[in-house]
XYZ file of C-alpha atoms in Angstrom:
637
model
C 0.000 0.000 0.000
C 2.835 2.390 0.868
C 4.495 1.658 -2.445
C 1.311 2.406 -4.384
C 0.863 5.685 -2.521
C 4.500 6.550 -3.143
C 4.153 5.873 -6.882
C 1.008 7.988 -7.087
C 2.828 10.776 -5.272
C 5.728 10.682 -7.701
C 3.339 10.726 -10.658
C 1.314 13.638 -9.355
C 4.223 15.725 -8.091
C 7.300 14.817 -10.196
C 8.923 18.186 -9.897
C 8.592 18.309 -6.122
C 9.822 14.750 -5.840
C 12.966 15.135 -7.957
C 13.843 18.609 -6.728
C 13.261 18.151 -2.993
C 12.930 14.516 -1.922
C 15.859 12.937 -3.751
C 18.515 15.375 -2.456
C 17.313 14.876 1.110
C 17.429 11.099 0.711
C 20.932 11.238 -0.759
C 22.182 13.490 2.062
C 20.707 11.182 4.695
C 22.328 8.207 2.989
C 25.779 9.817 3.151
C 25.381 10.808 6.778
C 24.156 7.368 7.869
C 27.001 5.649 6.013
C 29.496 8.049 7.612
C 28.042 7.322 11.047
C 28.316 3.592 10.398
C 31.967 3.971 9.405
C 32.591 5.961 12.610
C 31.146 3.205 14.799
C 32.970 0.526 12.830
C 36.271 2.400 13.364
C 35.666 2.269 17.109
C 35.147 -1.492 16.828
C 38.392 -1.796 14.809
C 40.231 0.112 17.555
C 38.971 -2.404 20.113
C 40.305 -5.255 17.931
C 43.757 -3.548 17.672
C 43.270 -2.880 13.947
C 44.528 0.699 13.950
C 45.120 0.917 10.190
C 41.541 -0.147 9.466
C 40.392 2.455 11.978
C 42.185 5.236 10.095
C 40.852 4.070 6.722
C 37.264 4.011 7.926
C 37.597 7.449 9.480
C 39.066 8.821 6.256
C 36.203 7.291 4.287
C 33.713 8.806 6.744
C 35.384 12.197 6.283
C 34.958 11.978 2.509
C 31.289 11.079 2.889
C 30.683 14.020 5.189
C 32.441 16.380 2.788
C 30.304 15.065 -0.073
C 27.099 15.679 1.897
C 28.282 19.150 2.909
C 29.270 20.178 -0.627
C 26.226 18.824 -2.458
C 23.402 18.924 0.064
C 24.384 21.678 2.449
C 20.973 23.329 2.232
C 19.173 20.152 3.288
C 21.261 18.776 6.173
C 23.699 20.047 8.821
C 26.840 17.919 9.074
C 28.964 20.136 11.297
C 28.597 18.080 14.505
C 29.265 14.786 12.754
C 32.196 16.273 10.817
C 33.849 17.604 14.006
C 33.461 14.251 15.755
C 35.011 12.360 12.832
C 37.882 14.877 12.513
C 38.813 14.572 16.175
C 38.733 10.783 16.006
C 40.836 10.746 12.809
C 43.450 13.128 14.269
C 43.826 11.036 17.409
C 44.009 7.779 15.426
C 46.732 9.097 13.093
C 48.761 10.445 15.980
C 48.674 7.149 17.873
C 49.477 5.118 14.772
C 52.366 7.383 13.722
C 54.080 7.460 17.112
C 53.116 4.105 18.636
C 51.609 1.378 16.483
C 52.892 2.010 12.936
C 50.129 -0.197 11.517
C 49.617 -0.421 7.770
C 46.711 1.658 6.506
C 44.721 -0.384 3.922
C 42.655 0.850 1.013
C 38.922 1.381 1.321
C 38.215 -1.320 -1.258
C 40.089 -3.851 0.840
C 37.928 -3.333 3.909
C 35.185 -5.765 4.855
C 31.618 -4.693 4.252
C 29.775 -3.525 7.323
C 27.346 -6.292 8.262
C 23.923 -6.210 9.890
C 23.728 -5.708 13.619
C 21.701 -8.223 15.627
C 19.512 -6.028 17.819
C 17.578 -8.894 19.434
C 18.229 -12.549 20.001
C 16.133 -14.821 17.837
C 14.170 -17.455 19.710
C 12.542 -20.519 18.282
C 8.744 -20.633 18.271
C 7.454 -23.165 20.745
C 4.059 -24.795 20.442
C 1.768 -24.287 22.154
C 2.479 -20.626 22.683
C 0.891 -20.646 26.152
C -0.652 -23.053 28.602
C -4.132 -21.771 27.759
C -3.628 -22.266 24.032
C -6.522 -23.996 22.280
C -6.412 -25.049 18.669
C -9.613 -23.823 17.037
C -9.409 -26.441 14.291
C -8.547 -29.382 16.508
C -12.157 -30.499 16.866
C -13.110 -29.860 13.257
C -14.326 -33.185 11.828
C -16.543 -34.271 8.901
C -20.285 -33.895 9.271
C -20.831 -37.668 9.527
C -18.372 -37.860 12.411
C -20.008 -34.877 14.098
C -23.433 -36.500 13.910
C -22.057 -39.787 15.202
C -20.391 -37.943 18.088
C -23.695 -36.356 19.044
C -25.436 -39.746 19.023
C -22.599 -41.325 21.030
C -22.732 -38.570 23.644
C -26.465 -39.105 23.943
C -25.982 -42.846 24.514
C -23.284 -42.161 27.068
C -25.531 -39.722 28.945
C -28.358 -42.293 28.959
C -26.028 -44.929 30.408
C -24.707 -42.634 33.126
C -28.188 -41.408 34.024
C -29.491 -44.977 34.183
C -26.749 -46.110 36.569
C -26.928 -43.039 38.797
C -30.726 -43.074 38.754
C -30.897 -46.692 39.879
C -28.507 -45.992 42.758
C -30.430 -42.901 43.890
C -33.708 -44.780 43.745
C -32.168 -47.478 45.917
C -31.008 -44.847 48.399
C -34.483 -43.294 48.592
C -36.006 -46.742 49.062
C -33.558 -47.534 51.867
C -34.270 -44.241 53.639
C -38.003 -44.796 53.340
C -37.830 -48.300 54.788
C -35.638 -47.203 57.691
C -37.908 -44.222 58.407
C -40.967 -46.498 58.473
C -39.173 -48.790 60.954
C -37.881 -45.822 63.006
C -34.303 -46.977 62.556
C -31.726 -46.260 63.786
C -33.589 -43.984 66.227
C -35.383 -46.949 67.836
C -32.053 -48.537 68.793
C -30.625 -45.266 70.106
C -33.718 -44.651 72.250
C -33.331 -47.587 74.595
C -32.988 -45.195 77.551
C -36.590 -44.107 77.035
C -36.047 -40.476 78.126
C -33.321 -38.716 76.064
C -33.644 -37.600 72.452
C -31.876 -40.036 70.093
C -28.646 -38.770 68.601
C -29.878 -39.348 65.054
C -32.897 -37.140 65.723
C -30.659 -34.412 67.117
C -28.478 -34.553 63.991
C -31.545 -34.330 61.791
C -32.787 -31.369 63.809
C -29.466 -29.525 63.425
C -29.448 -30.216 59.680
C -32.941 -28.753 59.285
C -32.032 -25.655 61.309
C -28.834 -25.083 59.294
C -30.786 -25.109 56.026
C -33.159 -22.411 57.246
C -35.828 -24.457 58.908
C -39.491 -23.908 58.294
C -39.150 -20.238 57.295
C -36.924 -20.950 54.292
C -39.412 -23.454 52.857
C -42.340 -21.118 53.491
C -40.538 -18.270 51.731
C -39.696 -20.469 48.741
C -43.279 -21.739 48.537
C -44.510 -18.138 48.749
C -42.271 -17.095 45.844
C -43.459 -19.867 43.524
C -46.855 -18.292 42.656
C -45.186 -14.966 41.843
C -42.726 -16.657 39.507
C -45.556 -18.644 37.926
C -47.693 -15.526 37.477
C -44.803 -13.664 35.855
C -44.306 -16.456 33.333
C -48.050 -16.618 32.620
C -48.183 -12.864 32.015
C -45.282 -13.002 29.584
C -46.876 -15.901 27.699
C -50.334 -14.286 27.658
C -48.928 -10.987 26.426
C -47.035 -12.750 23.636
C -50.126 -14.650 22.467
C -52.279 -11.520 22.809
C -50.029 -9.693 20.355
C -50.566 -12.511 17.866
C -54.349 -12.497 18.478
C -54.687 -8.742 18.005
C -52.696 -8.748 14.795
C -54.625 -11.730 13.458
C -57.976 -10.045 14.285
C -56.934 -6.896 12.437
C -55.764 -8.973 9.476
C -59.089 -10.837 9.308
C -61.066 -7.580 9.448
C -59.070 -6.061 6.597
C -59.320 -9.312 4.629
C -63.100 -9.230 4.968
C -63.149 -5.582 3.915
C -60.910 -5.827 0.843
C -61.665 -9.463 -0.095
C -59.406 -10.593 -2.919
C -57.347 -7.418 -2.886
C -55.897 -8.363 0.511
C -53.344 -10.710 -1.023
C -50.842 -11.278 1.785
C -50.481 -14.523 3.751
C -53.169 -14.947 6.445
C -51.876 -14.396 9.950
C -53.526 -17.598 11.160
C -51.381 -19.690 8.836
C -48.237 -17.745 9.569
C -48.592 -17.968 13.358
C -49.182 -21.732 13.569
C -45.596 -22.572 14.665
C -45.628 -19.789 17.249
C -48.992 -20.855 18.612
C -47.814 -24.468 18.842
C -44.772 -23.280 20.766
C -46.971 -21.161 23.018
C -49.288 -24.109 23.719
C -46.247 -26.176 24.597
C -45.165 -23.534 27.101
C -48.675 -23.441 28.559
C -48.697 -27.223 29.001
C -45.323 -26.986 30.734
C -46.694 -24.361 33.120
C -49.757 -26.498 33.849
C -47.553 -29.474 34.713
C -45.401 -27.224 36.878
C -48.520 -26.080 38.746
C -49.434 -29.717 39.412
C -45.930 -30.420 40.691
C -46.103 -27.353 42.955
C -49.387 -28.596 44.338
C -47.868 -31.989 45.175
C -44.971 -30.302 46.974
C -47.352 -28.071 48.922
C -49.487 -31.033 49.986
C -46.437 -32.908 51.167
C -45.227 -29.856 53.046
C -48.635 -29.478 54.699
C -48.556 -33.132 55.798
C -45.127 -32.801 57.482
C -45.286 -29.137 58.494
C -45.986 -29.869 62.164
C -43.114 -32.312 62.587
C -40.697 -30.088 60.669
C -41.577 -27.242 63.032
C -40.898 -29.605 65.953
C -37.446 -30.433 64.546
C -36.615 -26.728 64.434
C -37.159 -26.309 68.184
C -34.341 -26.415 70.779
C -33.286 -29.739 72.301
C -35.153 -29.258 75.592
C -38.441 -28.469 73.817
C -37.892 -31.361 71.446
C -37.249 -33.740 74.372
C -40.411 -32.540 76.097
C -42.496 -33.119 72.955
C -41.364 -36.755 72.608
C -43.210 -39.217 74.909
C -41.118 -41.002 77.563
C -40.736 -44.835 77.805
C -38.511 -45.838 80.708
C -39.320 -49.610 80.601
C -37.413 -49.766 77.325
C -34.155 -49.882 79.291
C -34.614 -53.672 79.579
C -33.808 -54.012 75.847
C -30.293 -52.559 76.053
C -28.524 -55.902 76.436
C -30.773 -57.893 74.078
C -29.246 -60.019 71.279
C -31.832 -58.764 68.845
C -30.635 -55.200 69.366
C -27.015 -56.167 68.682
C -27.941 -58.016 65.467
C -30.054 -55.108 64.262
C -27.237 -52.636 64.906
C -24.789 -54.790 62.916
C -27.194 -54.980 60.006
C -27.686 -51.207 60.035
C -23.901 -50.745 60.017
C -23.626 -52.973 56.953
C -26.396 -51.004 55.279
C -24.528 -47.748 55.930
C -21.445 -49.292 54.322
C -23.496 -50.194 51.248
C -24.742 -46.605 51.012
C -21.205 -45.188 51.254
C -20.028 -47.591 48.556
C -22.864 -46.365 46.374
C -21.718 -42.755 46.748
C -18.203 -43.753 45.667
C -19.619 -45.613 42.675
C -21.637 -42.570 41.621
C -18.504 -40.415 41.600
C -16.585 -42.997 39.557
C -19.358 -43.286 37.003
C -19.452 -39.513 36.558
C -15.674 -39.280 36.141
C -15.444 -41.729 33.212
C -14.479 -39.880 30.012
C -13.596 -41.122 26.532
C -13.512 -39.757 22.992
C -14.925 -41.616 20.019
C -13.612 -39.192 17.391
C -10.577 -41.272 16.433
C -12.625 -44.457 16.032
C -15.271 -42.717 13.969
C -12.635 -41.132 11.698
C -10.949 -44.504 11.218
C -14.244 -46.207 10.384
C -15.154 -43.441 7.932
C -11.767 -43.695 6.210
C -11.883 -47.483 5.943
C -15.537 -48.225 5.158
C -16.823 -44.854 3.946
C -19.603 -45.048 6.558
C -19.906 -45.143 10.356
C -21.826 -47.811 12.295
C -22.300 -45.552 15.259
C -24.541 -47.840 17.317
C -22.175 -50.831 17.223
C -19.053 -48.789 17.930
C -20.636 -46.799 20.734
C -22.242 -49.829 22.396
C -18.962 -51.703 22.353
C -17.104 -48.749 23.875
C -19.768 -48.228 26.555
C -19.624 -51.892 27.537
C -15.870 -51.628 27.866
C -15.930 -48.406 29.883
C -18.967 -49.019 32.082
C -19.127 -52.825 32.222
C -17.332 -53.125 35.561
C -19.273 -50.223 37.055
C -22.565 -51.788 35.988
C -21.653 -55.071 37.691
C -20.655 -53.291 40.897
C -23.886 -51.305 40.903
C -25.940 -54.486 40.475
C -24.048 -56.173 43.298
C -24.587 -53.158 45.513
C -28.311 -53.148 44.846
C -28.625 -56.888 45.547
C -26.652 -56.490 48.752
C -28.977 -53.690 49.893
C -32.034 -55.768 49.078
C -30.722 -58.674 51.196
C -29.866 -56.376 54.104
C -33.282 -54.718 54.053
C -34.957 -58.131 54.214
C -32.808 -59.109 57.189
C -33.433 -55.758 58.909
C -37.178 -56.144 58.531
C -37.065 -59.629 60.131
C -34.886 -58.396 63.001
C -37.122 -55.367 63.507
C -40.159 -57.622 63.859
C -38.406 -59.473 66.693
C -37.381 -56.150 68.220
C -40.932 -54.825 68.026
C -42.308 -58.017 69.632
C -40.196 -57.316 72.697
C -41.672 -53.797 72.943
C -45.347 -54.694 72.454
C -46.048 -54.801 76.193
C -45.177 -51.087 76.582
C -47.774 -48.733 75.026
C -45.746 -45.647 75.945
C -42.793 -47.042 74.041
C -45.027 -47.534 71.017
C -46.212 -43.908 71.168
C -42.636 -42.685 71.508
C -41.535 -44.800 68.580
C -44.375 -43.436 66.480
C -43.301 -39.855 67.199
C -39.695 -40.650 66.382
C -40.782 -42.195 63.070
C -42.654 -39.033 62.180
C -39.639 -36.886 63.059
C -37.312 -38.988 60.898
C -39.811 -38.927 58.046
C -40.213 -35.152 58.487
C -36.451 -34.684 58.124
C -36.346 -36.720 54.893
C -39.406 -34.870 53.589
C -37.828 -31.532 54.458
C -34.690 -32.348 52.480
C -36.709 -33.558 49.500
C -39.169 -30.641 49.626
C -36.293 -28.135 49.787
C -34.643 -29.707 46.753
C -37.948 -29.768 44.855
C -38.758 -26.139 45.618
C -35.255 -24.986 44.678
C -35.526 -26.920 41.426
C -38.929 -25.339 40.841
C -37.549 -21.842 41.459
C -34.673 -22.475 39.064
C -37.136 -23.913 36.548
C -39.328 -20.800 36.630
C -36.342 -18.456 36.356
C -34.935 -20.366 33.382
C -38.368 -20.490 31.782
C -38.691 -16.724 32.189
C -35.635 -16.177 29.976
C -37.018 -18.579 27.369
C -40.423 -16.875 27.421
C -38.794 -13.458 27.041
C -37.064 -14.704 23.894
C -40.410 -16.070 22.692
C -42.016 -12.695 23.412
C -39.316 -10.891 21.429
C -39.888 -13.279 18.551
C -43.635 -12.587 18.603
C -43.036 -8.839 18.875
C -40.668 -8.860 15.901
C -43.009 -10.760 13.619
C -46.010 -8.653 14.678
C -44.044 -5.468 13.965
C -43.019 -6.820 10.563
C -46.629 -7.762 9.800
C -47.832 -4.334 10.887
C -45.326 -2.634 8.596
C -46.392 -4.899 5.733
C -50.060 -4.199 6.509
C -49.566 -0.419 6.491
C -47.757 -0.536 3.140
C -50.403 -2.764 1.574
C -53.207 -0.617 2.988
C -51.593 2.525 1.602
C -51.241 0.907 -1.814
C -54.893 -0.195 -1.827
C -56.075 3.268 -0.829
C -54.099 4.844 -3.653
C -55.499 2.264 -6.101
C -59.041 2.969 -4.993
C -58.502 6.730 -5.290
C -57.246 6.348 -8.878
C -60.250 4.307 -9.978
C -63.086 6.200 -11.845
C -66.126 7.007 -9.718
C -68.654 5.971 -12.425
C -68.719 4.816 -16.072
C -69.121 7.296 -18.982
C -72.548 8.929 -19.342
C -74.379 10.984 -22.024
C -74.395 14.770 -21.879
C -77.900 16.356 -21.793
C -79.079 17.873 -25.037
C -79.619 21.316 -23.579
C -75.883 21.469 -22.765
C -74.637 20.168 -26.102
C -77.096 21.859 -28.603
C -76.877 25.530 -29.575
C -80.240 27.425 -29.693
C -81.332 28.593 -33.154
C -81.029 32.383 -33.776
C -84.163 34.492 -34.371
C -84.866 35.875 -37.831
C -83.683 39.350 -38.511
C -80.958 39.427 -35.917
C -77.266 38.566 -35.783
C -76.248 34.963 -35.374
C -74.570 34.437 -32.007
C -71.237 32.768 -31.875
C -71.548 29.274 -30.413
C -69.902 28.831 -27.034
C -69.039 25.544 -25.373
C -69.571 25.027 -21.679
C -67.630 22.664 -19.456
C -69.601 19.489 -18.920
C -69.088 19.286 -15.204
C -70.018 22.958 -14.501
C -73.757 23.546 -13.815
C -75.585 26.100 -16.008
C -77.252 29.155 -14.354
C -80.985 29.702 -14.869
C -82.198 31.749 -17.839
C -82.078 35.561 -17.623
C -85.511 37.266 -17.608
C -86.396 39.385 -20.689
C -85.343 43.005 -20.788
C -87.868 45.847 -21.108
C -88.752 47.269 -24.537
C -87.073 50.648 -24.987
C -87.821 52.921 -27.950
C -85.031 54.353 -30.049
C -85.816 57.855 -28.855
C -85.560 56.824 -25.255
C -82.431 54.930 -26.003
C -80.806 58.002 -27.556
C -81.810 60.307 -24.697
C -79.787 60.039 -21.514
C -81.847 59.518 -18.398
C -80.719 60.598 -14.990
C -80.740 58.065 -12.282
C -83.923 58.029 -10.284
C -84.906 56.508 -7.026
C -88.105 55.124 -8.548
C -88.058 52.166 -10.963
C -89.966 52.350 -14.270
C -92.790 49.910 -14.791
C -91.997 46.647 -16.572
C -92.491 46.433 -20.335
C -92.919 43.582 -22.795
C -89.832 41.685 -23.916
C -88.386 42.484 -27.336
C -88.939 40.160 -30.235
C -85.336 40.171 -31.282
C -83.054 37.306 -30.154
C -80.956 38.001 -27.110
C -77.426 37.001 -26.184
C -76.504 34.224 -23.798
C -78.229 34.396 -20.423
C -76.635 35.818 -17.329
C -76.726 34.408 -13.840
C -79.797 35.754 -12.013
C -79.350 34.546 -8.483
C -78.515 37.150 -5.878
C -75.023 37.488 -4.560
C -73.298 36.489 -7.814
C -69.828 38.147 -7.723
C -69.739 41.312 -9.830
C -73.342 40.836 -11.053
C -75.578 43.651 -12.361
C -78.087 43.820 -15.163
C -76.658 45.264 -18.313
C -78.924 46.725 -21.090
C -78.362 45.645 -24.673
C -77.565 49.284 -25.620
C -74.326 48.968 -23.725
C -71.398 50.016 -25.913
C -68.228 47.975 -25.307
C -66.109 50.822 -26.766
C -67.290 53.257 -24.147
C -66.170 51.122 -21.202
C -64.768 53.238 -18.442
C -66.597 56.456 -19.492
C -69.677 55.878 -17.377
C -70.139 54.500 -13.898
C -72.753 51.768 -14.158
C -74.515 51.326 -10.842
C -75.144 47.871 -9.341
C -78.785 46.911 -9.728
C -80.130 43.634 -8.322
C -82.484 41.427 -10.268
C -86.171 42.371 -10.134
C -88.880 39.901 -10.851
C -92.115 40.448 -12.798
C -94.267 43.189 -11.409
C -91.406 45.253 -10.100
C -89.559 48.239 -11.544
C -87.622 47.726 -14.757
C -83.928 48.078 -15.555
C -82.070 51.343 -14.978
C -81.980 54.210 -17.416
C -81.017 54.239 -21.093
C -77.489 54.476 -22.406
C -75.755 57.865 -22.570
C -76.546 60.345 -25.280
C -73.078 60.115 -26.742
C -73.858 56.598 -28.076
C -75.539 57.046 -31.507
C -76.410 53.374 -31.884
C -80.016 52.654 -31.179
C -80.952 49.497 -29.272
C -80.655 46.663 -30.190
C -78.382 47.231 -33.197
C -74.588 47.103 -32.938
C -71.917 48.974 -34.945
C -71.828 47.540 -38.447
C -68.129 46.651 -38.296
C -68.290 45.237 -34.731
C -69.215 41.642 -33.841
C -71.745 41.038 -31.092
C -70.301 41.073 -27.627
C -70.843 38.116 -25.317
C -69.576 38.270 -21.818
C -67.529 35.275 -20.827
C -68.250 33.487 -17.649
């Protein structure tokens, strides 16, 4: 780019370039070469090459003199020249009196090489520890699809194993809670609160107790209502636009040619119905959680109380002390210890299953290169069996071991309960302890469910906001399209003719025949659309003597006379208020315009006074004749 700009500059400004730029460049070249020779002479002095030092200084002196003689007006070489002269004088003096080294020619000197300003280092890959190759995971589309299917199968396998273990854990906790174990074995004193119940109470208090669950349950309806409002507003926008579209379609019929909104909004409405079904299912799930919370609310509140209040709320059973040294109690404790070991092993197995990782990309690429196709199901199944086969066997063994232990615990608990049947107080105490243990498990599960529900509603809010933006965008686009189409239709309707062609009445198109003995009026065409004024009433009959005698204006009107028999000119407008209207006698002379001031006289019907006085005496033409060389005068409307 710089070269192209430089070439354009030289083409546009050749004179400036050759007269100014080139001398400056040449002067700079001489000075830089002289400076290089000066530094190289210092290096030669360090290497004990005193003759080379003198030669380079002499060459630098010549270069400086050349720059000073040719380009003195462009550069200042005085400082550089003085420095070189001092160095040359000192070098000659030392060489003449001390070293006596041979001074070589300039052509025999070595060329000044390039200076290494930085040390070159080899490029190491990767450049940093956080380096990630963007193209490392780029694979063919078939491999990418196979990878997606393989990841789905892997997720199903992991979820199946972990799900089975968690179901077994929930089953174990439910069975032990129904049997009041291990609290029943810890409560052999009959008075103190079992240690397991105290631990459960502390766990409930640490997680917020009853207030945290109540607050979460209180927030659920607000989150639900917010999501419903967003969904309803989105669908309402679609409904309003569709209603407007249907109204305009019914108004313009076939002219409204754009796609119906009902057909265009089908995918959005299906998506909206899906969201509504999801919200309905969420409401059902919330109701189940609330019912479970209501069932265990009392016992959860009891767990949140201090230890002394909790001990007072649990019934006492002192006769239970006789069971402390029983064999049944020892067997039951051993079985519970084994069951705890099974549960801990299950937790370890869950972590191992989650930590298994493998990549099928290499195998899929190899299969695609060899066979041209990928049998994803066979390859993935084989790899999953290899990776998770041992874990599956261990999970199955763990589940069978738990099932055997639960059967043994139930048998031992029956024997333990038979020893306690004689004590009703012990039975009541055991029933309360069962409810407390079940309340703790329900509290943990309800808390997890409500937190999941809160997260679900918050995530759904973001999705519904995106859905609302999508509906708003398409409604805005449809509204813009509707306004443009409506404007076009209005312009089309305005340009259409109001009615088909029609016939003009005869009285507007035919010219009346002239009367005999009079001049023939010139035909005049009227615009078709302009209405014709009514006919002018006949003028009074004035004798030639009266016409030739001027009459002074009078306040009284003459009586009406009979109309003349001669044909008259075109009629004038007779309605009152016509702009500039006044009755004009036929004796009016167009050549005398401006000589007389004709007064304004309104129209008078039959039976009233006639027209104003006769024309002035100066006019020798009797009414109704005109000058022989002048054509009849017709006022234009």
